Amino acid sequence: MKQGMDRVTGRLIGGIPYLWQRLSDVIATPVGSLVGRRDFGSRLFELLDRNVDSEFHMDAFVRLAEAINNKANGLDDFRLLTMRVEVVASNHIELFLNGLLYEQGKASAVELERILLK
């Protein structure tokens, strides 16, 4: 199981909370914006000024799947199955994800709620 430091408390976390934190970091970071890690991040920020319609949902799913499959993002223990987009406010979107988390060779179903895209 992957473990890391909680960005708020500084304590060691793992499992679903750490996966949520890793995913939110990847989603919030535009590809190419980190000097030392140009491959880290996602292209979801490119969608922020678009209308939320069926085309937006498809493009968001594709960009998220690309980010998850990018080895530089360190999300090789997660497989995305479904995604739901909810508009919270102008220019604020929340993602609700369903997928599989692989820990020690076993897959478990996970739901990740309220990952903010702004």
Short mmCIF file of C-alpha atoms in Angstrom, two decimals, residues 29-78:
data_model
loop_
_atom_site.label_atom_id
_atom_site.label_comp_id
_atom_site.label_asym_id
_atom_site.label_seq_id
_atom_site.Cartn_x
_atom_site.Cartn_y
_atom_site.Cartn_z
CA THR A 29 -1.45 20.63 -11.55
CA PRO A 30 -1.25 21.55 -15.24
CA VAL A 31 1.15 19.36 -17.22
CA GLY A 32 4.46 21.15 -17.70
CA SER A 33 4.06 23.54 -14.76
CA LEU A 34 6.49 21.82 -12.38
CA VAL A 35 10.06 22.68 -13.32
CA GLY A 36 11.61 19.46 -12.04
CA ARG A 37 8.78 17.20 -13.19
CA ARG A 38 7.39 18.47 -16.52
CA ASP A 39 5.42 15.22 -17.11
CA PHE A 40 3.50 15.47 -13.80
CA GLY A 41 -0.11 16.70 -13.83
CA SER A 42 -3.13 16.65 -16.08
CA ARG A 43 -4.70 18.54 -18.97
CA LEU A 44 -8.04 19.05 -17.18
CA PHE A 45 -7.34 22.77 -16.66
CA GLU A 46 -7.83 23.21 -20.43
CA LEU A 47 -11.56 22.56 -19.95
CA LEU A 48 -12.31 25.24 -17.36
CA ASP A 49 -13.77 27.86 -19.70
CA ARG A 50 -16.05 25.47 -21.57
CA ASN A 51 -19.74 24.75 -21.15
CA VAL A 52 -20.48 21.63 -19.14
CA ASP A 53 -22.27 19.44 -21.66
CA SER A 54 -21.88 15.88 -22.96
CA GLU A 55 -18.77 16.85 -24.94
CA PHE A 56 -17.22 18.33 -21.80
CA HIS A 57 -17.91 15.10 -19.87
CA MET A 58 -16.21 12.99 -22.55
CA ASP A 59 -13.19 15.30 -22.80
CA ALA A 60 -12.86 15.41 -19.00
CA PHE A 61 -12.98 11.60 -18.79
CA VAL A 62 -10.32 11.25 -21.49
CA ARG A 63 -8.00 13.79 -19.85
CA LEU A 64 -8.46 12.20 -16.44
CA ALA A 65 -7.77 8.72 -17.83
CA GLU A 66 -4.61 10.07 -19.50
CA ALA A 67 -3.46 11.55 -16.20
CA ILE A 68 -4.12 8.33 -14.29
CA ASN A 69 -2.25 6.27 -16.88
CA ASN A 70 0.73 8.67 -16.92
CA LYS A 71 3.53 6.91 -15.02
CA ALA A 72 4.95 10.27 -13.87
CA ASN A 73 1.81 10.83 -11.74
CA GLY A 74 2.30 7.69 -9.64
CA LEU A 75 -1.30 6.49 -9.89
CA ASP A 76 -0.50 2.99 -11.15
CA ASP A 77 -2.47 1.47 -8.24
CA PHE A 78 -5.80 3.00 -9.39
#
